[in-house]
Each structure stands twice: as structure tokens, then as C-alpha cells.
Amino acid sequence: MFRNTFAQLTRRICLPTYGCSSSRWYQVGPNSARPGMVIDLNGSPQIVVSKEHGGTGRGQAVIKLSLKHAVTGVKSHERFRSNDSLEVMLMIQKSYQFLYADDKKANLMDMQTYEELAMDLDKFEGEKDKLAFLEDGMDVTVQVLEPEPGPISWRLPARHTYKVKSVESRIARDKGATYLPATLENGAKVSVPDFIKPGEQIIVDLEKAEYVGRA
């Protein structure tokens, strides 16, 4: 079913358990939706998980969004026409430092107030295999929808510096290879140029999980 929302300057969002709160927003087309964005869909805050382009069979462009409710975590899929409008809820982005994680939560610290925050791993923005790149002391971003329901998601920085722990040796039949598998100090793996040696500091693009350069 196609969804289309209409413009208002301010609307009240009613959330189960949390009650109602005013949230200002702006509008974008479905083509501009991106993972991590929170949209107001029928009065509920929905986090965009992924986007897929398709068609109706009549040549009309259709954008399919995978969504996750910001409070309950319930997942859904919605279809939009390219000329539909989405109401994007404005959020505060706060910087936290990663402390440690267990099987269910990542424990973070606000370095200004020194208050700790436990975020569910399922509220991580991005593919779950990217969690392997978490490192003690890493700066992460938490998206906070105020005044309620508060922190709703978190993500890694776009890039981060790591120390290389080991690099696999090139074997004779791979003489043409220019990149080799490497293991970082935190256990994550990434391919690096064959001139990179253990102990060196490198920069990794965490969106692509790719080597960028020496630090």
C-alpha cells in the first residue's frame, strides 16, 4: 500500500508508554531516504533500515523502505511513489565513547557528563558484521529523539584509525596480488596493501570496511 504524508509545521507524536511530545520535522522524497533517518509514519517514529528501488510493471518508479519502529523495534516494509513526501523527525546527535559490549548491549559514556548509556545491539545502524570494528575508546554517535523516547539508535564513525596486528604472507601463486588479508588489534579483518606491516596504524572506511591509508 502506498503511503503519502502531508505537510504541517508541527505535529504531536503519541508513543505507547511514553505519551505524547511535540516534534518538529522537515520533508524529503523517498529517494532521499537513507539508513538511520527517522520518519514519522502515521504518528509513529520509524527508523529507515534500508532502501530498494523497484517498479509497478507500468514503468512507475517505486521505492521500498525497510523500517524499524524506534521504540518497539518491530520491523515493517512500506512502498512509496517517487513523488511522495516523507516527514523526517529532527533529532539530536550526541557523541559517546565506546566502553565495552556484551551479547546484547553496547555500553557507552558521555565524555562531557561521564554518564553511562547502554544501547541495545539491535539498535545499531548498519550491518551487524560492522560491530566487529568496535574498539575500546572509539567515538560513536547516538541519535536522540527528544524529549521522548530518548536515545533510539547508534552508529560507528565514518572512519577510524586502527593498529595492524598481523598480515597474511603472500604465497607464490599470488604474486600479482596487491592487497593481503590483515587482522587488526581488535580482531577485525580488512584487506591492506602488501606494503603494510604489523604494528602500523591505518585508517579504515567503516561504511565500506575498506583500507583508506596510513594514519
PDB file of C-alpha atoms in Angstrom:
ATOM      1  CA  MET A   1       0.000   0.000   0.000  1.00  0.00           C
ATOM      2  CA  PHE A   2       1.337   3.415  -0.938  1.00  0.00           C
ATOM      3  CA  ARG A   3       1.809   5.965   1.797  1.00  0.00           C
ATOM      4  CA  ASN A   4       1.678   9.724   1.405  1.00  0.00           C
ATOM      5  CA  THR A   5       2.030  12.206   4.247  1.00  0.00           C
ATOM      6  CA  PHE A   6       1.005  15.844   4.230  1.00  0.00           C
ATOM      7  CA  ALA A   7       2.830  18.960   5.402  1.00  0.00           C
ATOM      8  CA  GLN A   8       2.343  20.604   8.776  1.00  0.00           C
ATOM      9  CA  LEU A   9       4.696  22.800  10.761  1.00  0.00           C
ATOM     10  CA  THR A  10       4.424  20.881  13.995  1.00  0.00           C
ATOM     11  CA  ARG A  11       2.552  17.769  14.965  1.00  0.00           C
ATOM     12  CA  ARG A  12       2.156  15.777  18.145  1.00  0.00           C
ATOM     13  CA  ILE A  13       3.569  12.295  18.183  1.00  0.00           C
ATOM     14  CA  CYS A  14       1.886   9.821  20.550  1.00  0.00           C
ATOM     15  CA  LEU A  15       4.107   6.960  21.600  1.00  0.00           C
ATOM     16  CA  PRO A  16       2.971   3.903  23.570  1.00  0.00           C
ATOM     17  CA  THR A  17       4.286   4.028  27.137  1.00  0.00           C
ATOM     18  CA  TYR A  18       5.983   7.380  26.573  1.00  0.00           C
ATOM     19  CA  GLY A  19       2.896   9.549  25.954  1.00  0.00           C
ATOM     20  CA  CYS A  20       2.846  12.495  23.546  1.00  0.00           C
ATOM     21  CA  SER A  21       5.508  15.023  22.666  1.00  0.00           C
ATOM     22  CA  SER A  22       5.885  17.727  20.038  1.00  0.00           C
ATOM     23  CA  SER A  23       8.498  17.033  17.350  1.00  0.00           C
ATOM     24  CA  ARG A  24       9.439  19.373  14.514  1.00  0.00           C
ATOM     25  CA  TRP A  25      10.372  17.858  11.179  1.00  0.00           C
ATOM     26  CA  TYR A  26      11.205  18.558   7.546  1.00  0.00           C
ATOM     27  CA  GLN A  27      10.193  16.773   4.364  1.00  0.00           C
ATOM     28  CA  VAL A  28      12.156  14.771   1.782  1.00  0.00           C
ATOM     29  CA  GLY A  29      11.245  12.494  -1.095  1.00  0.00           C
ATOM     30  CA  PRO A  30      11.638   8.699  -0.713  1.00  0.00           C
ATOM     31  CA  ASN A  31      14.687   8.804  -3.000  1.00  0.00           C
ATOM     32  CA  SER A  32      16.466  10.890  -0.353  1.00  0.00           C
ATOM     33  CA  ALA A  33      15.741   8.457   2.477  1.00  0.00           C
ATOM     34  CA  ARG A  34      18.868   6.917   3.987  1.00  0.00           C
ATOM     35  CA  PRO A  35      19.605   4.326   6.693  1.00  0.00           C
ATOM     36  CA  GLY A  36      19.369   5.804  10.180  1.00  0.00           C
ATOM     37  CA  MET A  37      16.886   8.513   9.184  1.00  0.00           C
ATOM     38  CA  VAL A  38      13.756   8.607  11.367  1.00  0.00           C
ATOM     39  CA  ILE A  39      10.455   9.319   9.646  1.00  0.00           C
ATOM     40  CA  ASP A  40       7.016   9.935  11.083  1.00  0.00           C
ATOM     41  CA  LEU A  41       4.687   7.319   9.583  1.00  0.00           C
ATOM     42  CA  ASN A  42       1.087   7.590  10.741  1.00  0.00           C
ATOM     43  CA  GLY A  43       2.163   9.121  14.052  1.00  0.00           C
ATOM     44  CA  SER A  44       4.921   6.637  14.905  1.00  0.00           C
ATOM     45  CA  PRO A  45       8.709   7.148  14.630  1.00  0.00           C
ATOM     46  CA  GLN A  46      10.196   4.679  12.140  1.00  0.00           C
ATOM     47  CA  ILE A  47      13.927   4.194  11.541  1.00  0.00           C
ATOM     48  CA  VAL A  48      14.912   3.610   7.913  1.00  0.00           C
ATOM     49  CA  VAL A  49      16.914   0.371   7.770  1.00  0.00           C
ATOM     50  CA  SER A  50      17.378   0.008   4.009  1.00  0.00           C
ATOM     51  CA  LYS A  51      16.067   1.255   0.668  1.00  0.00           C
ATOM     52  CA  GLU A  52      15.327  -0.583  -2.563  1.00  0.00           C
ATOM     53  CA  HIS A  53      14.204   0.734  -5.941  1.00  0.00           C
ATOM     54  CA  GLY A  54      11.626  -1.100  -7.990  1.00  0.00           C
ATOM     55  CA  GLY A  55       8.678  -0.643 -10.363  1.00  0.00           C
ATOM     56  CA  THR A  56       4.980  -1.352 -10.606  1.00  0.00           C
ATOM     57  CA  GLY A  57       5.176  -3.002 -14.017  1.00  0.00           C
ATOM     58  CA  ARG A  58       3.807   0.148 -15.676  1.00  0.00           C
ATOM     59  CA  GLY A  59       7.086   1.986 -15.648  1.00  0.00           C
ATOM     60  CA  GLN A  60       6.291   3.917 -12.476  1.00  0.00           C
ATOM     61  CA  ALA A  61       9.167   4.138 -10.014  1.00  0.00           C
ATOM     62  CA  VAL A  62       8.549   2.663  -6.580  1.00  0.00           C
ATOM     63  CA  ILE A  63      10.816   2.959  -3.548  1.00  0.00           C
ATOM     64  CA  LYS A  64      10.606   0.201  -0.970  1.00  0.00           C
ATOM     65  CA  LEU A  65      11.762   1.063   2.550  1.00  0.00           C
ATOM     66  CA  SER A  66      12.567  -1.406   5.292  1.00  0.00           C
ATOM     67  CA  LEU A  67      11.644   0.232   8.590  1.00  0.00           C
ATOM     68  CA  LYS A  68      12.022  -0.425  12.301  1.00  0.00           C
ATOM     69  CA  HIS A  69       9.874   1.211  14.985  1.00  0.00           C
ATOM     70  CA  ALA A  70      12.106   3.466  17.081  1.00  0.00           C
ATOM     71  CA  VAL A  71      10.534   2.344  20.365  1.00  0.00           C
ATOM     72  CA  THR A  72       9.332  -1.241  19.936  1.00  0.00           C
ATOM     73  CA  GLY A  73      11.844  -2.431  17.330  1.00  0.00           C
ATOM     74  CA  VAL A  74       9.051  -4.006  15.242  1.00  0.00           C
ATOM     75  CA  LYS A  75      10.126  -4.235  11.585  1.00  0.00           C
ATOM     76  CA  SER A  76       7.968  -3.441   8.566  1.00  0.00           C
ATOM     77  CA  HIS A  77       8.169  -2.734   4.840  1.00  0.00           C
ATOM     78  CA  GLU A  78       6.494   0.180   3.070  1.00  0.00           C
ATOM     79  CA  ARG A  79       6.214   1.190  -0.590  1.00  0.00           C
ATOM     80  CA  PHE A  80       6.295   4.804  -1.773  1.00  0.00           C
ATOM     81  CA  ARG A  81       5.970   6.555  -5.111  1.00  0.00           C
ATOM     82  CA  SER A  82       8.899   8.767  -6.054  1.00  0.00           C
ATOM     83  CA  ASN A  83       6.707  11.880  -5.740  1.00  0.00           C
ATOM     84  CA  ASP A  84       5.527  11.029  -2.195  1.00  0.00           C
ATOM     85  CA  SER A  85       6.775  13.056   0.773  1.00  0.00           C
ATOM     86  CA  LEU A  86       8.307  11.713   3.976  1.00  0.00           C
ATOM     87  CA  GLU A  87       8.241  13.599   7.257  1.00  0.00           C
ATOM     88  CA  VAL A  88      11.721  13.404   8.766  1.00  0.00           C
ATOM     89  CA  MET A  89      11.842  13.856  12.535  1.00  0.00           C
ATOM     90  CA  LEU A  90      14.598  16.141  13.750  1.00  0.00           C
ATOM     91  CA  MET A  91      16.967  14.533  16.211  1.00  0.00           C
ATOM     92  CA  ILE A  92      19.961  15.444  18.301  1.00  0.00           C
ATOM     93  CA  GLN A  93      23.155  13.584  17.554  1.00  0.00           C
ATOM     94  CA  LYS A  94      25.373  13.097  20.598  1.00  0.00           C
ATOM     95  CA  SER A  95      28.941  11.872  20.759  1.00  0.00           C
ATOM     96  CA  TYR A  96      29.725   8.997  23.120  1.00  0.00           C
ATOM     97  CA  GLN A  97      32.775   6.857  23.775  1.00  0.00           C
ATOM     98  CA  PHE A  98      32.500   3.088  23.464  1.00  0.00           C
ATOM     99  CA  LEU A  99      33.455   1.261  26.677  1.00  0.00           C
ATOM    100  CA  TYR A 100      32.585  -2.415  26.201  1.00  0.00           C
ATOM    101  CA  ALA A 101      29.845  -4.709  24.897  1.00  0.00           C
ATOM    102  CA  ASP A 102      28.181  -7.953  25.911  1.00  0.00           C
ATOM    103  CA  ASP A 103      25.882 -10.226  23.926  1.00  0.00           C
ATOM    104  CA  LYS A 104      23.006  -7.742  23.939  1.00  0.00           C
ATOM    105  CA  LYS A 105      24.217  -4.234  24.721  1.00  0.00           C
ATOM    106  CA  ALA A 106      26.976  -1.756  23.981  1.00  0.00           C
ATOM    107  CA  ASN A 107      27.987   0.360  26.959  1.00  0.00           C
ATOM    108  CA  LEU A 108      28.869   3.957  26.124  1.00  0.00           C
ATOM    109  CA  MET A 109      29.938   7.056  28.048  1.00  0.00           C
ATOM    110  CA  ASP A 110      29.093  10.713  27.556  1.00  0.00           C
ATOM    111  CA  MET A 111      32.546  12.276  27.944  1.00  0.00           C
ATOM    112  CA  GLN A 112      31.058  15.634  28.977  1.00  0.00           C
ATOM    113  CA  THR A 113      28.808  14.392  31.776  1.00  0.00           C
ATOM    114  CA  TYR A 114      30.514  10.994  32.376  1.00  0.00           C
ATOM    115  CA  GLU A 115      27.108   9.368  32.376  1.00  0.00           C
ATOM    116  CA  GLU A 116      26.975   5.823  31.012  1.00  0.00           C
ATOM    117  CA  LEU A 117      24.427   4.688  28.453  1.00  0.00           C
ATOM    118  CA  ALA A 118      23.602   1.081  27.495  1.00  0.00           C
ATOM    119  CA  MET A 119      22.358   0.741  23.905  1.00  0.00           C
ATOM    120  CA  ASP A 120      20.868  -2.462  22.531  1.00  0.00           C
ATOM    121  CA  LEU A 121      22.944  -4.032  19.779  1.00  0.00           C
ATOM    122  CA  ASP A 122      19.809  -4.358  17.665  1.00  0.00           C
ATOM    123  CA  LYS A 123      19.593  -0.541  17.642  1.00  0.00           C
ATOM    124  CA  PHE A 124      22.912  -0.359  15.815  1.00  0.00           C
ATOM    125  CA  GLU A 125      22.689   1.435  12.458  1.00  0.00           C
ATOM    126  CA  GLY A 126      24.206  -0.704   9.746  1.00  0.00           C
ATOM    127  CA  GLU A 127      25.093  -4.300   9.037  1.00  0.00           C
ATOM    128  CA  LYS A 128      25.759  -6.392  12.118  1.00  0.00           C
ATOM    129  CA  ASP A 129      29.161  -7.551  10.819  1.00  0.00           C
ATOM    130  CA  LYS A 130      30.351  -3.935  11.222  1.00  0.00           C
ATOM    131  CA  LEU A 131      30.155  -4.415  15.002  1.00  0.00           C
ATOM    132  CA  ALA A 132      33.445  -6.293  14.703  1.00  0.00           C
ATOM    133  CA  PHE A 133      35.114  -2.913  14.164  1.00  0.00           C
ATOM    134  CA  LEU A 134      34.145  -1.633  17.619  1.00  0.00           C
ATOM    135  CA  GLU A 135      37.190  -0.725  19.687  1.00  0.00           C
ATOM    136  CA  ASP A 136      37.655   0.452  23.268  1.00  0.00           C
ATOM    137  CA  GLY A 137      37.668   4.243  23.393  1.00  0.00           C
ATOM    138  CA  MET A 138      36.131   4.653  19.919  1.00  0.00           C
ATOM    139  CA  ASP A 139      33.860   7.670  19.425  1.00  0.00           C
ATOM    140  CA  VAL A 140      30.353   6.682  18.324  1.00  0.00           C
ATOM    141  CA  THR A 141      27.257   8.733  17.552  1.00  0.00           C
ATOM    142  CA  VAL A 142      23.934   8.246  19.344  1.00  0.00           C
ATOM    143  CA  GLN A 143      20.728   9.569  17.797  1.00  0.00           C
ATOM    144  CA  VAL A 144      18.418  11.031  20.437  1.00  0.00           C
ATOM    145  CA  LEU A 145      14.773  11.833  19.787  1.00  0.00           C
ATOM    146  CA  GLU A 146      13.804  14.401  22.412  1.00  0.00           C
ATOM    147  CA  PRO A 147      12.068  14.727  24.755  1.00  0.00           C
ATOM    148  CA  GLU A 148      10.906  11.130  24.303  1.00  0.00           C
ATOM    149  CA  PRO A 149      11.634   8.310  23.698  1.00  0.00           C
ATOM    150  CA  GLY A 150      15.281   9.430  24.056  1.00  0.00           C
ATOM    151  CA  PRO A 151      18.228   7.518  22.502  1.00  0.00           C
ATOM    152  CA  ILE A 152      16.901   5.416  19.633  1.00  0.00           C
ATOM    153  CA  SER A 153      19.948   4.286  17.637  1.00  0.00           C
ATOM    154  CA  TRP A 154      23.732   4.492  17.401  1.00  0.00           C
ATOM    155  CA  ARG A 155      26.409   4.157  14.759  1.00  0.00           C
ATOM    156  CA  LEU A 156      30.151   3.932  14.172  1.00  0.00           C
ATOM    157  CA  PRO A 157      32.202   6.873  12.899  1.00  0.00           C
ATOM    158  CA  ALA A 158      32.708   7.129   9.138  1.00  0.00           C
ATOM    159  CA  ARG A 159      36.426   6.375   9.581  1.00  0.00           C
ATOM    160  CA  HIS A 160      38.631   5.147  12.394  1.00  0.00           C
ATOM    161  CA  THR A 161      42.332   4.531  12.995  1.00  0.00           C
ATOM    162  CA  TYR A 162      43.456   1.005  13.918  1.00  0.00           C
ATOM    163  CA  LYS A 163      46.723  -0.738  14.690  1.00  0.00           C
ATOM    164  CA  VAL A 164      47.533  -3.708  12.469  1.00  0.00           C
ATOM    165  CA  LYS A 165      48.178  -6.880  14.458  1.00  0.00           C
ATOM    166  CA  SER A 166      49.136  -9.242  11.653  1.00  0.00           C
ATOM    167  CA  VAL A 167      49.204  -9.534   7.866  1.00  0.00           C
ATOM    168  CA  GLU A 168      48.953 -12.820   5.986  1.00  0.00           C
ATOM    169  CA  SER A 169      52.033 -13.717   3.977  1.00  0.00           C
ATOM    170  CA  ARG A 170      51.754 -13.664   0.213  1.00  0.00           C
ATOM    171  CA  ILE A 171      52.002 -17.086  -1.364  1.00  0.00           C
ATOM    172  CA  ALA A 172      53.944 -17.691  -4.555  1.00  0.00           C
ATOM    173  CA  ARG A 173      50.945 -18.213  -6.821  1.00  0.00           C
ATOM    174  CA  ASP A 174      49.507 -14.857  -5.789  1.00  0.00           C
ATOM    175  CA  LYS A 175      52.426 -12.741  -6.936  1.00  0.00           C
ATOM    176  CA  GLY A 176      50.091 -10.365  -8.720  1.00  0.00           C
ATOM    177  CA  ALA A 177      48.068  -9.563  -5.607  1.00  0.00           C
ATOM    178  CA  THR A 178      48.460  -6.053  -4.222  1.00  0.00           C
ATOM    179  CA  TYR A 179      46.189  -6.484  -1.181  1.00  0.00           C
ATOM    180  CA  LEU A 180      46.528  -9.007   1.629  1.00  0.00           C
ATOM    181  CA  PRO A 181      44.184 -10.038   4.477  1.00  0.00           C
ATOM    182  CA  ALA A 182      45.121  -8.350   7.750  1.00  0.00           C
ATOM    183  CA  THR A 183      43.905  -8.658  11.337  1.00  0.00           C
ATOM    184  CA  LEU A 184      43.571  -5.507  13.438  1.00  0.00           C
ATOM    185  CA  GLU A 185      44.346  -5.236  17.148  1.00  0.00           C
ATOM    186  CA  ASN A 186      40.639  -5.522  17.992  1.00  0.00           C
ATOM    187  CA  GLY A 187      40.299  -8.727  15.960  1.00  0.00           C
ATOM    188  CA  ALA A 188      38.518  -7.229  12.945  1.00  0.00           C
ATOM    189  CA  LYS A 189      39.774  -8.166   9.492  1.00  0.00           C
ATOM    190  CA  VAL A 190      40.396  -5.941   6.481  1.00  0.00           C
ATOM    191  CA  SER A 191      42.456  -6.152   3.281  1.00  0.00           C
ATOM    192  CA  VAL A 192      45.540  -3.920   3.180  1.00  0.00           C
ATOM    193  CA  PRO A 193      48.213  -3.143   0.568  1.00  0.00           C
ATOM    194  CA  ASP A 194      51.142  -5.555   0.638  1.00  0.00           C
ATOM    195  CA  PHE A 195      53.488  -2.824   1.918  1.00  0.00           C
ATOM    196  CA  ILE A 196      51.591  -2.526   5.234  1.00  0.00           C
ATOM    197  CA  LYS A 197      53.377  -4.252   8.125  1.00  0.00           C
ATOM    198  CA  PRO A 198      52.234  -5.398  11.598  1.00  0.00           C
ATOM    199  CA  GLY A 199      52.345  -2.573  14.132  1.00  0.00           C
ATOM    200  CA  GLU A 200      51.448   0.146  11.643  1.00  0.00           C
ATOM    201  CA  GLN A 201      48.471   2.475  12.124  1.00  0.00           C
ATOM    202  CA  ILE A 202      45.935   2.547   9.300  1.00  0.00           C
ATOM    203  CA  ILE A 203      42.679   4.365   8.583  1.00  0.00           C
ATOM    204  CA  VAL A 204      39.628   2.249   7.727  1.00  0.00           C
ATOM    205  CA  ASP A 205      36.464   3.444   5.997  1.00  0.00           C
ATOM    206  CA  LEU A 206      33.854   1.824   8.234  1.00  0.00           C
ATOM    207  CA  GLU A 207      30.949   2.240   5.820  1.00  0.00           C
ATOM    208  CA  LYS A 208      32.750   0.139   3.220  1.00  0.00           C
ATOM    209  CA  ALA A 209      35.052  -1.780   5.624  1.00  0.00           C
ATOM    210  CA  GLU A 210      37.975  -0.820   3.408  1.00  0.00           C
ATOM    211  CA  TYR A 211      41.558   0.399   3.882  1.00  0.00           C
ATOM    212  CA  VAL A 212      41.951   4.122   3.234  1.00  0.00           C
ATOM    213  CA  GLY A 213      45.592   4.840   4.018  1.00  0.00           C
ATOM    214  CA  ARG A 214      48.270   5.060   6.664  1.00  0.00           C
ATOM    215  CA  ALA A 215      47.418   7.139   9.702  1.00  0.00           C
TER     216      ALA A 215
END
